[in-house]
Short mmCIF file of C-alpha atoms (C1' of nucleotides) in Angstrom, two decimals:
data_model
loop_
_atom_site.label_atom_id
_atom_site.label_comp_id
_atom_site.label_asym_id
_atom_site.label_seq_id
_atom_site.Cartn_x
_atom_site.Cartn_y
_atom_site.Cartn_z
CA MET A 157 163.20 -104.97 -48.57
CA PRO A 158 159.04 -104.68 -48.30
CA SER A 159 158.52 -108.13 -48.02
CA PRO A 160 155.03 -109.52 -50.57
CA ARG A 161 151.51 -108.59 -49.12
CA ARG A 162 149.88 -112.28 -48.70
CA THR A 163 146.79 -110.37 -48.38
CA SER A 164 144.01 -108.08 -48.14
CA LEU A 165 141.29 -105.75 -46.17
CA GLU A 166 138.98 -106.73 -49.17
CA GLN A 167 140.06 -110.61 -48.70
CA ILE A 168 139.70 -110.65 -45.05
CA LEU A 169 136.14 -108.96 -45.64
CA THR A 170 135.13 -111.73 -47.88
CA ILE A 171 136.87 -114.31 -45.45
CA GLY A 172 135.30 -113.15 -42.59
CA THR A 173 131.69 -112.46 -43.88
CA GLY A 174 131.66 -116.38 -45.28
CA LEU A 175 133.37 -117.45 -42.13
CA LEU A 176 130.47 -116.14 -39.86
CA GLU A 177 127.71 -117.42 -41.98
CA GLU A 178 129.46 -120.95 -41.83
CA GLN A 179 130.94 -120.86 -38.29
CA GLY A 180 128.48 -118.05 -36.59
CA PRO A 181 129.71 -115.78 -34.36
CA ASP A 182 131.80 -117.68 -32.21
CA GLY A 183 133.99 -118.94 -34.99
CA LEU A 184 134.50 -115.66 -36.98
CA THR A 185 138.17 -115.61 -35.00
CA MET A 186 141.27 -113.86 -35.82
CA GLN A 187 142.96 -117.31 -36.16
CA ALA A 188 140.49 -118.56 -38.77
CA VAL A 189 140.56 -115.42 -41.14
CA ALA A 190 144.33 -115.42 -41.08
CA GLN A 191 144.28 -119.44 -41.24
CA ARG A 192 142.08 -118.96 -44.16
CA ALA A 193 144.06 -116.05 -45.73
CA GLY A 194 147.11 -117.99 -46.13
CA VAL A 195 149.00 -115.62 -43.23
CA ARG A 196 149.39 -115.37 -39.62
CA ALA A 197 146.92 -113.93 -37.29
CA PRO A 198 149.12 -110.83 -36.34
CA SER A 199 149.62 -110.00 -40.11
CA LEU A 200 145.59 -109.11 -39.83
CA TYR A 201 146.77 -106.46 -37.85
CA LYS A 202 148.32 -104.68 -41.00
CA HIS A 203 145.03 -104.46 -42.94
CA VAL A 204 142.76 -104.26 -40.33
CA ASP A 205 142.25 -103.14 -36.61
CA GLY A 206 141.59 -106.15 -34.53
CA ARG A 207 138.71 -108.33 -33.76
CA ASP A 208 135.70 -105.72 -33.22
CA ALA A 209 136.98 -103.67 -36.19
CA LEU A 210 136.56 -106.90 -38.65
CA VAL A 211 133.46 -107.13 -37.37
CA ARG A 212 131.54 -103.67 -37.65
CA LEU A 213 133.26 -103.86 -41.16
CA ILE A 214 131.08 -106.88 -41.88
CA ALA A 215 127.87 -105.54 -40.60
CA GLU A 216 128.72 -102.59 -43.30
CA GLY A 217 128.32 -105.04 -45.61
CA VAL A 218 125.72 -107.03 -44.54
CA VAL A 219 123.26 -103.63 -44.37
CA VAL A 220 124.67 -102.04 -47.86
CA ASP A 221 123.21 -106.00 -48.86
CA LEU A 222 120.23 -105.32 -47.33
CA GLY A 223 119.81 -101.80 -48.08
CA ARG A 224 119.77 -102.97 -52.51
CA VAL A 225 117.22 -106.16 -51.95
CA LEU A 226 114.79 -103.75 -49.95
CA GLU A 227 115.47 -101.61 -52.93
CA GLU A 228 115.00 -104.62 -55.16
CA ALA A 229 111.92 -105.18 -53.63
CA ALA A 230 110.22 -101.47 -53.36
CA ASP A 231 111.10 -101.26 -57.76
CA GLY A 232 108.86 -103.75 -58.51
CA ALA A 233 106.10 -102.62 -56.36
CA GLY A 234 102.74 -101.02 -57.41
CA GLY A 235 101.68 -99.25 -54.60
CA ALA A 236 103.01 -98.35 -51.23
CA GLY A 237 101.13 -101.76 -49.45
CA GLU A 238 102.45 -103.83 -51.86
CA VAL A 239 106.42 -101.91 -51.49
CA LEU A 240 105.83 -103.10 -47.55
CA THR A 241 104.38 -106.51 -48.76
CA ARG A 242 107.31 -107.10 -50.89
CA ALA A 243 110.22 -105.73 -48.17
CA ALA A 244 108.65 -108.04 -46.19
CA ARG A 245 109.44 -110.58 -48.06
CA ALA A 246 112.33 -110.06 -48.34
CA LEU A 247 113.79 -109.55 -45.70
CA ARG A 248 112.69 -112.91 -44.61
CA ASP A 249 114.28 -114.45 -47.46
CA PHE A 250 117.53 -112.46 -47.13
CA ALA A 251 117.42 -113.82 -43.19
CA ARG A 252 116.95 -117.30 -44.50
CA ALA A 253 119.92 -117.28 -47.17
CA ARG A 254 121.59 -115.65 -44.71
CA PRO A 255 120.54 -115.65 -41.39
CA GLN A 256 123.95 -114.78 -39.38
CA ALA A 257 124.51 -111.84 -41.60
CA PHE A 258 120.96 -110.76 -40.56
CA LEU A 259 121.12 -111.18 -36.83
CA LEU A 260 125.14 -109.27 -36.66
CA VAL A 261 123.08 -106.23 -37.75
CA PHE A 262 119.70 -106.35 -36.40
CA HIS A 263 121.20 -108.43 -33.36
CA PRO A 264 124.44 -106.04 -31.88
CA GLY A 265 125.96 -108.03 -29.19
CA PRO A 266 127.85 -106.11 -26.59
CA GLY A 267 130.12 -104.93 -28.85
CA GLY A 268 127.89 -102.40 -30.34
CA HIS A 269 128.68 -102.78 -33.89
CA ARG A 270 125.59 -100.89 -35.59
CA PRO A 271 126.34 -99.30 -39.08
CA GLY A 272 126.59 -95.69 -39.37
CA PRO A 273 123.25 -93.71 -39.60
CA GLU A 274 123.84 -92.57 -43.25
CA VAL A 275 123.83 -96.02 -44.34
CA SER A 276 121.05 -97.53 -42.56
CA ALA A 277 118.99 -94.39 -43.94
CA ARG A 278 119.50 -95.22 -46.79
CA ALA A 279 117.79 -98.61 -46.43
CA VAL A 280 115.42 -97.71 -44.78
CA ALA A 281 114.28 -94.89 -47.13
CA PRO A 282 111.73 -97.30 -49.57
CA VAL A 283 110.06 -98.27 -46.54
CA LEU A 284 109.49 -94.42 -45.67
CA ALA A 285 108.53 -93.97 -48.70
CA ALA A 286 105.46 -96.08 -48.37
CA THR A 287 104.74 -95.61 -44.81
CA ALA A 288 104.15 -91.63 -45.98
CA GLU A 289 102.04 -92.90 -48.87
CA LEU A 290 99.79 -94.42 -46.36
CA ALA A 291 99.66 -93.13 -43.28
CA GLY A 292 100.96 -89.25 -43.88
CA GLU A 293 103.68 -87.85 -43.80
CA ARG A 294 102.78 -86.99 -40.13
CA ASP A 295 102.69 -90.34 -38.92
CA ALA A 296 105.37 -91.87 -41.49
CA LEU A 297 108.33 -92.28 -39.02
CA ALA A 298 106.48 -94.00 -36.83
CA ALA A 299 104.47 -96.41 -39.03
CA ALA A 300 107.51 -96.91 -40.39
CA ARG A 301 109.02 -98.03 -37.02
CA THR A 302 106.23 -100.36 -36.52
CA PHE A 303 106.05 -101.62 -39.60
CA THR A 304 109.48 -102.05 -39.23
CA ALA A 305 110.29 -103.50 -35.51
CA TRP A 306 107.21 -105.98 -36.30
CA ALA A 307 109.31 -107.81 -39.39
CA ARG A 308 112.72 -107.01 -37.41
CA GLY A 309 111.22 -109.17 -34.41
CA PHE A 310 109.36 -111.58 -36.32
CA ILE A 311 111.91 -112.92 -38.12
CA GLY A 312 114.22 -113.01 -35.44
CA MET A 313 112.01 -114.45 -33.68
CA GLU A 314 111.81 -117.29 -36.46
CA LEU A 315 115.85 -117.71 -36.19
CA ALA A 316 115.85 -118.53 -33.00
CA ASP A 317 113.06 -120.88 -33.16
CA ALA A 318 110.58 -118.95 -30.69
CA PHE A 319 107.98 -119.85 -32.31
CA GLY A 320 107.45 -122.66 -30.04
CA LEU A 321 103.37 -123.16 -29.63
CA GLY A 322 103.63 -124.49 -33.64
CA GLY A 323 101.00 -123.63 -36.29
CA ASP A 324 101.35 -121.76 -39.76
CA VAL A 325 104.58 -119.76 -39.13
CA ASP A 326 104.11 -118.34 -42.49
CA ALA A 327 99.97 -117.35 -42.40
CA ALA A 328 101.53 -115.47 -39.73
CA PHE A 329 103.94 -113.61 -41.44
CA GLU A 330 101.34 -112.67 -44.00
CA TYR A 331 98.71 -111.75 -41.66
CA GLY A 332 101.21 -109.80 -39.71
CA VAL A 333 101.83 -107.73 -42.96
CA ARG A 334 98.27 -107.80 -44.23
CA HIS A 335 97.29 -106.51 -40.86
CA LEU A 336 100.12 -103.69 -40.11
CA VAL A 337 99.64 -102.49 -43.90
CA ALA A 338 95.78 -102.04 -43.80
CA SER A 339 96.25 -100.41 -40.24
CA MET A 340 98.46 -97.88 -41.57
CA GLY A 341 96.22 -94.61 -41.67
CA ARG A 342 93.00 -95.97 -40.26
CA VAL A 343 92.79 -95.06 -36.63
CA ALA A 344 91.49 -92.33 -35.26
CA GLN A 345 94.25 -90.34 -32.40
CA MET B 80 136.81 -135.55 5.83
CA PRO B 81 134.09 -133.46 4.12
CA SER B 82 134.46 -129.73 3.16
CA PRO B 83 132.60 -127.18 3.96
CA ARG B 84 130.03 -126.10 1.05
CA ARG B 85 131.07 -122.52 0.66
CA THR B 86 128.90 -121.73 -2.57
CA SER B 87 125.75 -122.64 -4.04
CA LEU B 88 123.76 -123.51 -7.06
CA GLU B 89 121.51 -121.21 -5.88
CA GLN B 90 124.43 -117.97 -4.97
CA ILE B 91 125.35 -119.08 -8.27
CA LEU B 92 122.68 -117.28 -10.10
CA THR B 93 122.40 -114.65 -8.50
CA ILE B 94 126.17 -114.01 -9.09
CA GLY B 95 125.34 -114.51 -12.43
CA THR B 96 122.28 -112.65 -13.17
CA GLY B 97 123.35 -109.01 -11.40
CA LEU B 98 126.73 -110.20 -13.42
CA LEU B 99 124.95 -110.14 -16.65
CA GLU B 100 123.44 -107.02 -15.67
CA GLU B 101 125.98 -105.28 -14.68
CA GLN B 102 129.27 -106.59 -16.88
CA GLY B 103 127.54 -107.68 -20.27
CA PRO B 104 127.70 -110.89 -21.47
CA ASP B 105 131.17 -110.90 -21.79
CA GLY B 106 131.86 -109.94 -18.11
CA LEU B 107 129.86 -113.25 -17.16
CA THR B 108 132.94 -115.56 -17.00
CA MET B 109 133.50 -118.35 -14.70
CA GLN B 110 136.02 -116.73 -12.64
CA ALA B 111 134.25 -113.74 -12.15
CA VAL B 112 131.42 -115.18 -10.58
CA ALA B 113 133.92 -117.41 -9.11
CA GLN B 114 135.45 -114.34 -7.92
CA ARG B 115 131.86 -113.29 -6.29
CA ALA B 116 131.61 -115.98 -4.97
CA GLY B 117 134.49 -116.11 -2.53
CA VAL B 118 135.85 -119.78 -4.24
CA ARG B 119 138.19 -120.29 -7.07
CA ALA B 120 136.58 -120.99 -10.80
CA PRO B 121 136.70 -125.20 -10.97
CA SER B 122 134.57 -124.96 -7.60
CA LEU B 123 131.52 -123.78 -9.77
CA TYR B 124 131.72 -126.86 -11.65
CA LYS B 125 130.99 -128.67 -8.51
CA HIS B 126 126.91 -126.66 -8.92
CA VAL B 127 126.92 -126.32 -12.43
CA ASP B 128 127.75 -127.90 -15.96
CA GLY B 129 129.86 -125.05 -17.41
CA ARG B 130 129.30 -121.65 -18.66
CA ASP B 131 126.42 -122.56 -21.34
CA ALA B 132 124.33 -124.06 -18.64
CA LEU B 133 124.65 -121.27 -16.32
CA VAL B 134 123.47 -118.66 -18.89
CA ARG B 135 120.81 -121.17 -19.53
CA LEU B 136 119.69 -121.45 -16.15
CA ILE B 137 120.15 -117.63 -15.44
CA ALA B 138 118.16 -117.25 -18.97
CA GLU B 139 115.15 -119.16 -17.07
CA GLY B 140 115.26 -117.28 -14.66
CA VAL B 141 114.95 -114.77 -16.42
CA VAL B 142 111.71 -116.16 -18.03
CA VAL B 143 109.70 -116.90 -15.47
CA ASP B 144 109.99 -112.94 -14.22
CA LEU B 145 108.89 -111.88 -17.19
CA GLY B 146 105.90 -114.50 -16.78
CA ARG B 147 105.85 -112.65 -13.78
CA VAL B 148 105.36 -109.17 -15.27
CA LEU B 149 103.33 -110.00 -17.89
CA GLU B 150 100.60 -111.38 -15.62
CA GLU B 151 100.85 -108.62 -13.31
CA ALA B 152 100.14 -106.67 -16.30
CA ALA B 153 97.46 -108.23 -17.37
CA ASP B 154 95.91 -108.63 -13.92
CA GLY B 155 94.85 -104.73 -13.99
CA ALA B 156 93.95 -104.34 -17.46
CA GLY B 157 89.32 -104.37 -18.46
CA GLY B 158 89.75 -105.57 -21.41
CA ALA B 159 91.73 -107.33 -24.32
CA GLY B 160 93.06 -104.33 -25.92
CA GLU B 161 94.10 -102.56 -22.55
CA VAL B 162 95.67 -106.57 -21.75
CA LEU B 163 97.52 -105.85 -24.98
CA THR B 164 99.01 -102.54 -24.32
CA ARG B 165 99.48 -102.56 -20.35
CA ALA B 166 101.86 -106.04 -21.76
CA ALA B 167 103.85 -104.19 -24.20
CA ARG B 168 104.04 -101.61 -21.80
CA ALA B 169 105.15 -103.77 -18.62
CA LEU B 170 107.46 -105.41 -21.61
CA ARG B 171 108.92 -102.04 -22.38
CA ASP B 172 109.46 -101.30 -18.44
CA PHE B 173 111.29 -104.51 -17.81
CA ALA B 174 113.17 -104.30 -20.96
CA ARG B 175 114.95 -100.93 -19.82
CA ALA B 176 115.24 -101.82 -16.19
CA ARG B 177 117.12 -105.16 -17.35
CA PRO B 178 118.39 -104.55 -20.51
CA GLN B 179 121.04 -107.92 -20.64
CA ALA B 180 118.35 -109.83 -19.26
CA PHE B 181 116.25 -108.75 -22.09
CA LEU B 182 118.18 -108.89 -24.29
CA LEU B 183 119.62 -112.88 -22.97
CA VAL B 184 116.09 -113.81 -23.24
CA PHE B 185 114.60 -112.65 -27.04
CA HIS B 186 118.51 -112.06 -28.83
CA PRO B 187 119.55 -115.54 -28.19
CA GLY B 188 123.24 -115.58 -28.90
CA PRO B 189 124.34 -119.02 -30.66
CA GLY B 190 124.87 -120.89 -27.68
CA GLY B 191 121.14 -121.09 -28.09
CA HIS B 192 119.96 -120.60 -24.65
CA ARG B 193 116.60 -120.84 -24.86
CA PRO B 194 113.85 -121.38 -22.54
CA GLY B 195 111.92 -125.05 -22.34
CA PRO B 196 108.04 -124.41 -23.66
CA GLU B 197 106.62 -125.22 -21.00
CA VAL B 198 107.83 -122.02 -19.69
CA SER B 199 107.40 -119.49 -22.46
CA ALA B 200 103.98 -120.80 -22.68
CA ARG B 201 102.97 -119.69 -19.39
CA ALA B 202 104.70 -116.12 -19.75
CA VAL B 203 102.55 -115.57 -23.33
CA ALA B 204 99.80 -117.06 -21.61
CA PRO B 205 98.07 -113.90 -21.34
CA VAL B 206 98.78 -112.78 -24.52
CA LEU B 207 97.29 -115.89 -26.73
CA ALA B 208 93.75 -114.83 -24.18
CA ALA B 209 94.00 -111.60 -25.26
CA THR B 210 94.56 -111.90 -29.21
CA ALA B 211 91.87 -114.91 -28.66
CA GLU B 212 88.78 -112.29 -27.71
CA LEU B 213 90.45 -109.77 -30.08
CA ALA B 214 90.58 -111.36 -32.63
CA GLY B 215 88.75 -114.69 -32.73
CA GLU B 216 90.15 -118.41 -31.98
CA ARG B 217 91.04 -119.08 -35.34
CA ASP B 218 93.53 -116.17 -35.74
CA ALA B 219 94.17 -115.83 -31.56
CA LEU B 220 98.04 -117.26 -32.61
CA ALA B 221 98.58 -115.59 -35.81
CA ALA B 222 97.80 -112.19 -33.92
CA ALA B 223 99.89 -112.71 -31.38
CA ARG B 224 102.56 -113.35 -33.44
CA THR B 225 102.45 -110.24 -34.86
CA PHE B 226 101.42 -108.20 -31.58
CA THR B 227 104.97 -110.40 -29.88
CA ALA B 228 107.06 -109.92 -32.81
CA TRP B 229 106.60 -106.08 -32.58
CA ALA B 230 106.90 -105.72 -29.05
CA ARG B 231 110.34 -107.42 -28.85
CA GLY B 232 111.30 -105.94 -31.94
CA PHE B 233 110.50 -102.18 -31.30
CA ILE B 234 112.56 -102.92 -27.69
CA GLY B 235 115.04 -104.99 -28.86
CA MET B 236 115.49 -101.96 -31.32
CA GLU B 237 115.57 -99.25 -29.18
CA LEU B 238 118.15 -100.77 -26.48
CA ALA B 239 120.23 -101.34 -29.56
CA ASP B 240 119.69 -97.82 -30.04
CA ALA B 241 118.83 -98.63 -33.54
CA PHE B 242 116.39 -95.43 -34.17
CA GLY B 243 118.52 -93.80 -35.34
CA LEU B 244 116.52 -90.94 -37.39
CA GLY B 245 115.10 -88.97 -34.18
CA GLY B 246 111.47 -88.16 -33.63
CA ASP B 247 109.62 -89.55 -31.02
CA VAL B 248 110.28 -92.90 -29.89
CA ASP B 249 107.10 -93.04 -27.24
CA ALA B 250 104.83 -91.46 -29.88
CA ALA B 251 105.90 -94.59 -32.20
CA PHE B 252 105.84 -97.54 -29.59
CA GLU B 253 102.47 -95.69 -28.59
CA TYR B 254 101.57 -95.68 -32.25
CA GLY B 255 102.33 -99.71 -32.27
CA VAL B 256 100.36 -100.27 -29.55
CA ARG B 257 97.05 -98.25 -30.80
CA HIS B 258 96.98 -99.89 -34.19
CA LEU B 259 98.11 -103.39 -33.49
CA VAL B 260 94.74 -103.67 -31.65
CA ALA B 261 93.07 -101.43 -33.59
CA SER B 262 94.32 -104.21 -36.25
CA MET B 263 93.00 -107.07 -35.35
CA GLY B 264 89.94 -108.63 -36.34
CA ARG B 265 88.92 -106.05 -38.62
CA VAL B 266 90.73 -107.46 -42.46
CA ALA B 267 89.03 -109.26 -44.11
CA GLN B 268 90.91 -112.55 -45.74
"C1'" DA C 110 131.99 -134.10 -0.61
"C1'" DC C 111 133.75 -130.49 -1.64
"C1'" DC C 112 137.80 -126.98 -2.81
"C1'" DT C 113 142.17 -126.09 -5.02
"C1'" DG C 114 146.27 -125.93 -7.77
"C1'" DA C 115 148.30 -126.44 -12.56
"C1'" DA C 116 147.97 -127.98 -16.47
"C1'" DC C 117 145.47 -127.47 -21.45
"C1'" DA C 118 143.86 -125.76 -25.57
"C1'" DC C 119 142.35 -122.37 -26.58
"C1'" DC C 120 141.13 -116.58 -27.29
"C1'" DG C 121 143.30 -111.32 -29.34
"C1'" DT C 122 146.80 -108.73 -29.55
"C1'" DT C 123 151.35 -106.54 -28.64
"C1'" DC C 124 156.57 -106.17 -30.18
"C1'" DA C 125 160.58 -106.74 -32.08
"C1'" DA C 126 162.77 -109.40 -35.77
"C1'" DG C 127 163.01 -110.76 -40.15
"C1'" DT C 128 162.82 -110.27 -45.11
"C1'" DA D 258 155.92 -102.41 -46.12
"C1'" DC D 259 153.98 -105.98 -44.53
"C1'" DC D 260 155.02 -110.89 -42.12
"C1'" DT D 261 156.58 -113.83 -38.47
"C1'" DG D 262 157.67 -116.39 -34.03
"C1'" DA D 263 157.25 -115.59 -29.73
"C1'" DA D 264 155.31 -113.62 -25.17
"C1'" DC D 265 151.65 -111.87 -22.39
"C1'" DA D 266 146.72 -111.69 -20.29
"C1'" DC D 267 143.56 -113.69 -20.84
"C1'" DC D 268 139.06 -117.45 -21.26
"C1'" DG D 269 136.72 -122.38 -20.13
"C1'" DT D 270 137.31 -127.00 -19.11
"C1'" DT D 271 139.87 -131.22 -16.89
"C1'" DC D 272 141.72 -133.85 -13.30
"C1'" DA D 273 144.41 -135.38 -9.82
"C1'" DA D 274 145.64 -134.08 -4.75
"C1'" DG D 275 144.76 -131.76 -0.58
"C1'" DT D 276 140.92 -131.53 3.51
#
DNA sequence: ACCTGAACACCGTTCAAGT
DNA sequence: ACCTGAACACCGTTCAAGT
């Protein structure tokens, strides 16, 4: 006799995403997920391949959310410089609202749960379009990488509380956006 | 009768640093350290406060090494722009030689093992001096943060294999250095 | 003074047994 | 078809007992 399905992959992902944000990666245990799902840990293996697979699926969901946030930010902008400015701020807002989700995606641990190329390509598409306009097609990729690396690094440092010297962190962020946007396409080879 | 001291904090740190690099953070277990030290895991607690404390001490050692590397890079340089260029390249070389050490220091996990302010301040001192020269005293900190964030982000992405779109990663790195250095002190408020 | 085995409370994961 | 308890191999950590 088939036993009633008491949970689902969808529920497990929702619980896991919430647990990660509330408790951090160490709190994201199979037992904790199972408890919230009203089930025993071994039952989870009927729906997901194990903890690593669960973390990877959570990360993919975060990347999708991030892509949406960046798209929205780009939509409201006038020019390419504004796209980048808004994208950077949106990324920072996202990191503040969901720090653990941000860290999961941008600071992958030893398990190496990074999203597939198609989903991450979609997430950076607006940035790439903007840098193509500002820096030209030939330098678009290098410029996008410069911008992404800066934003990622800055926000990561902020989350890690690595700005130990005090000072105005908001101002440093705006300084960075302004100078990066201004520098594109202006430097001689 | 006192029993012979079969290991020491110094040996434990050396073993831990090596183990981290060889096996990654998951391989850095108290048992693995103890085995290499020729001792049982509980004995480690006579020398170090526990795994978290061990990781923190390892991280501090890495920051000291990093400071030395950055100082050396700065010493050989002619002008402030060259200091930054050399520092960025030195950081990248360090990350390639000791990826796990780099990740430990720049991507602190939930344990939050970041170095004390004095040691990290010393590590960034050459960068700060260079940005003061390029961007002026007033903007020195914001400029240093922009530069550090970019370098950290770029190298972190490279280690995480996050440059999925292909292209020339070395060229993108040099593009970033060149544009960041050039942009300092050139943008209107 | 340091090291040890044994024990405890956790993990993730497997699997035969239940329904 | 899914869920369960029991078991296994690991963790980090504590502590009384050895020398």
